């Protein structure tokens, strides 16, 4: 799975002119399931982003996680993170999970996030969304969790 984390002062998602998700300080997380991903990758991605120390402490060092600071999570599905731009000028999205599988993994990711973190808002899977954010820093971190291979546990 792929995620793009943006530390934000605030963020919101609008669909058809209505705000459907909004957070104050926290993380805007664009999430993409790739072909071959499972719930195990979704779980590992969530664990990593919840503990990633990208918020500043009292000394001004990035030493606190979103959980440490009590920040919100705004989770937005984003299949275009799987874009392959190596050939030509038109991106290929064949690396993204099929829509039904992508929705299943996104829904699982959201459910697990809600079970683990107190403030979780979302976009709407496959909707035409308008994402508004104030990037804090700016801090933008890409995360990729590859499927585990046999014998590497």
Coordinates of C-alpha atoms in Angstrom, one line a residue:
X1 CA 0.0 0.0 0.0
X2 CA 1.0 3.6 -0.6
X3 CA 0.3 6.6 1.5
X4 CA 1.2 10.2 1.2
X5 CA 1.1 12.0 4.6
X6 CA 0.8 15.7 4.9
X7 CA 1.1 17.3 8.3
X8 CA -1.6 19.9 8.3
X9 CA -2.9 22.8 10.4
X10 CA -6.3 22.0 8.9
X11 CA -7.8 20.0 6.1
X12 CA -11.2 19.2 4.6
X13 CA -12.8 17.2 1.8
X14 CA -15.7 18.5 -0.2
X15 CA -18.0 16.4 -2.5
X16 CA -20.6 18.2 -4.6
X17 CA -20.1 21.4 -2.7
X18 CA -20.6 19.9 0.8
X19 CA -17.9 19.2 3.3
X20 CA -17.8 15.5 4.2
X21 CA -14.7 15.4 6.3
X22 CA -12.7 18.0 8.3
X23 CA -9.8 18.0 10.8
X24 CA -7.8 20.6 12.6
X25 CA -4.1 19.9 13.2
X26 CA -3.1 16.4 12.2
X27 CA -2.4 14.3 9.1
X28 CA -4.1 14.4 5.7
X29 CA -3.4 10.9 4.4
X30 CA -3.8 10.0 0.7
X31 CA -4.2 6.2 0.6
X32 CA -3.8 3.8 -2.3
X33 CA -4.1 0.0 -2.4
X34 CA -1.9 -1.7 -5.0
X35 CA -2.5 -5.1 -6.7
X36 CA -1.5 -7.9 -4.3
X37 CA -2.1 -5.8 -1.1
X38 CA -3.9 -7.4 1.7
X39 CA -5.3 -6.4 5.1
X40 CA -1.8 -7.2 6.5
X41 CA -0.3 -4.3 4.4
X42 CA -3.1 -2.0 5.5
X43 CA -2.4 -2.8 9.1
X44 CA 1.3 -2.3 8.8
X45 CA 0.8 1.0 7.0
X46 CA -1.6 2.3 9.7
X47 CA 0.8 1.2 12.5
X48 CA 3.6 3.1 10.8
X49 CA 1.7 6.3 10.2
X50 CA 0.3 6.4 13.7
X51 CA 3.8 6.2 15.3
X52 CA 5.7 8.3 12.7
X53 CA 7.4 11.1 14.6
X54 CA 6.8 14.1 12.4
X55 CA 5.3 16.6 14.8
X56 CA 7.5 19.0 16.8
X57 CA 8.1 18.7 20.5
X58 CA 8.8 21.5 22.9
X59 CA 12.4 21.8 21.7
X60 CA 11.2 22.2 18.1
X61 CA 12.4 18.8 16.9
X62 CA 10.2 16.4 14.9
X63 CA 9.9 13.9 17.8
X64 CA 6.1 13.3 18.3
X65 CA 3.6 11.2 16.5
X66 CA 0.0 12.1 15.5
X67 CA -1.1 10.0 18.5
X68 CA 1.3 11.9 20.8
X69 CA -0.1 15.3 19.8
X70 CA -3.8 14.1 19.6
X71 CA -4.0 15.2 16.0
X72 CA -6.8 14.2 13.6
X73 CA -6.6 11.9 10.6
X74 CA -8.3 12.7 7.3
X75 CA -8.1 9.6 5.1
X76 CA -8.7 10.1 1.4
X77 CA -8.6 7.3 -1.2
X78 CA -6.2 8.2 -4.0
X79 CA -5.6 5.4 -6.6
X80 CA -3.4 7.8 -8.7
X81 CA -0.5 7.2 -6.2
X82 CA 0.0 4.0 -8.0
X83 CA 0.8 5.8 -11.3
X84 CA 3.6 4.4 -13.4
X85 CA 5.1 7.2 -15.4
X86 CA 8.1 5.4 -16.8
X87 CA 6.7 5.0 -20.3
X88 CA 5.4 7.9 -22.3
X89 CA 3.5 10.9 -21.0
X90 CA 0.3 9.2 -20.0
X91 CA 0.5 7.5 -16.5
X92 CA -0.5 3.9 -16.2
X93 CA -2.6 2.9 -13.2
X94 CA -2.4 -0.9 -13.7
X95 CA -0.5 -1.2 -10.4
X96 CA -3.5 0.0 -8.5
X97 CA -5.8 -2.5 -6.9
X98 CA -9.0 -3.2 -8.9
X99 CA -11.8 -0.9 -7.7
X100 CA -13.7 -3.5 -5.6
X101 CA -10.5 -4.6 -3.9
X102 CA -9.3 -1.0 -3.4
X103 CA -12.6 -0.1 -1.8
X104 CA -12.5 -3.2 0.5
X105 CA -8.9 -2.3 1.6
X106 CA -9.7 1.4 2.1
X107 CA -12.8 0.5 4.2
X108 CA -10.7 -1.9 6.2
X109 CA -8.0 0.8 6.7
X110 CA -10.6 3.3 7.8
X111 CA -12.2 0.9 10.3
X112 CA -8.8 0.0 11.8
X113 CA -7.9 3.7 12.1
X114 CA -11.2 4.4 13.8
X115 CA -10.5 1.6 16.3
X116 CA -7.0 2.9 17.0
X117 CA -7.3 6.7 16.9
X118 CA -10.0 9.0 18.3
X119 CA -10.3 11.5 15.5
X120 CA -10.7 10.0 12.0
X121 CA -12.5 11.7 9.1
X122 CA -12.7 10.5 5.5
X123 CA -13.3 11.4 1.9
X124 CA -15.6 9.3 -0.2
X125 CA -14.2 6.4 -2.3
X126 CA -14.3 7.0 -6.0
X127 CA -15.9 10.4 -5.6
X128 CA -14.8 13.6 -7.4
X129 CA -13.4 15.2 -4.2
X130 CA -12.0 18.7 -3.6
X131 CA -9.3 18.5 -0.9
X132 CA -8.4 21.7 0.9
X133 CA -5.4 21.8 3.2
X134 CA -3.0 24.0 5.0
X135 CA 0.3 22.1 4.9
X136 CA 2.2 22.6 8.2
X137 CA 5.9 23.0 7.6
X138 CA 5.5 21.9 4.9
X139 CA 5.9 18.3 5.9
X140 CA 5.0 15.7 3.2
X141 CA 6.1 12.1 3.7
X142 CA 5.6 9.2 1.3
X143 CA 5.1 5.7 2.8
X144 CA 5.0 2.4 0.9
X145 CA 4.4 -0.9 2.5
X146 CA 5.2 -3.8 0.2
X147 CA 3.4 -7.1 0.4
X148 CA 5.3 -9.6 2.6
X149 CA 6.9 -12.4 0.7
X150 CA 6.9 -16.0 1.8
X151 CA 9.5 -16.8 4.3
X152 CA 10.3 -13.2 5.4
X153 CA 8.1 -13.0 8.5

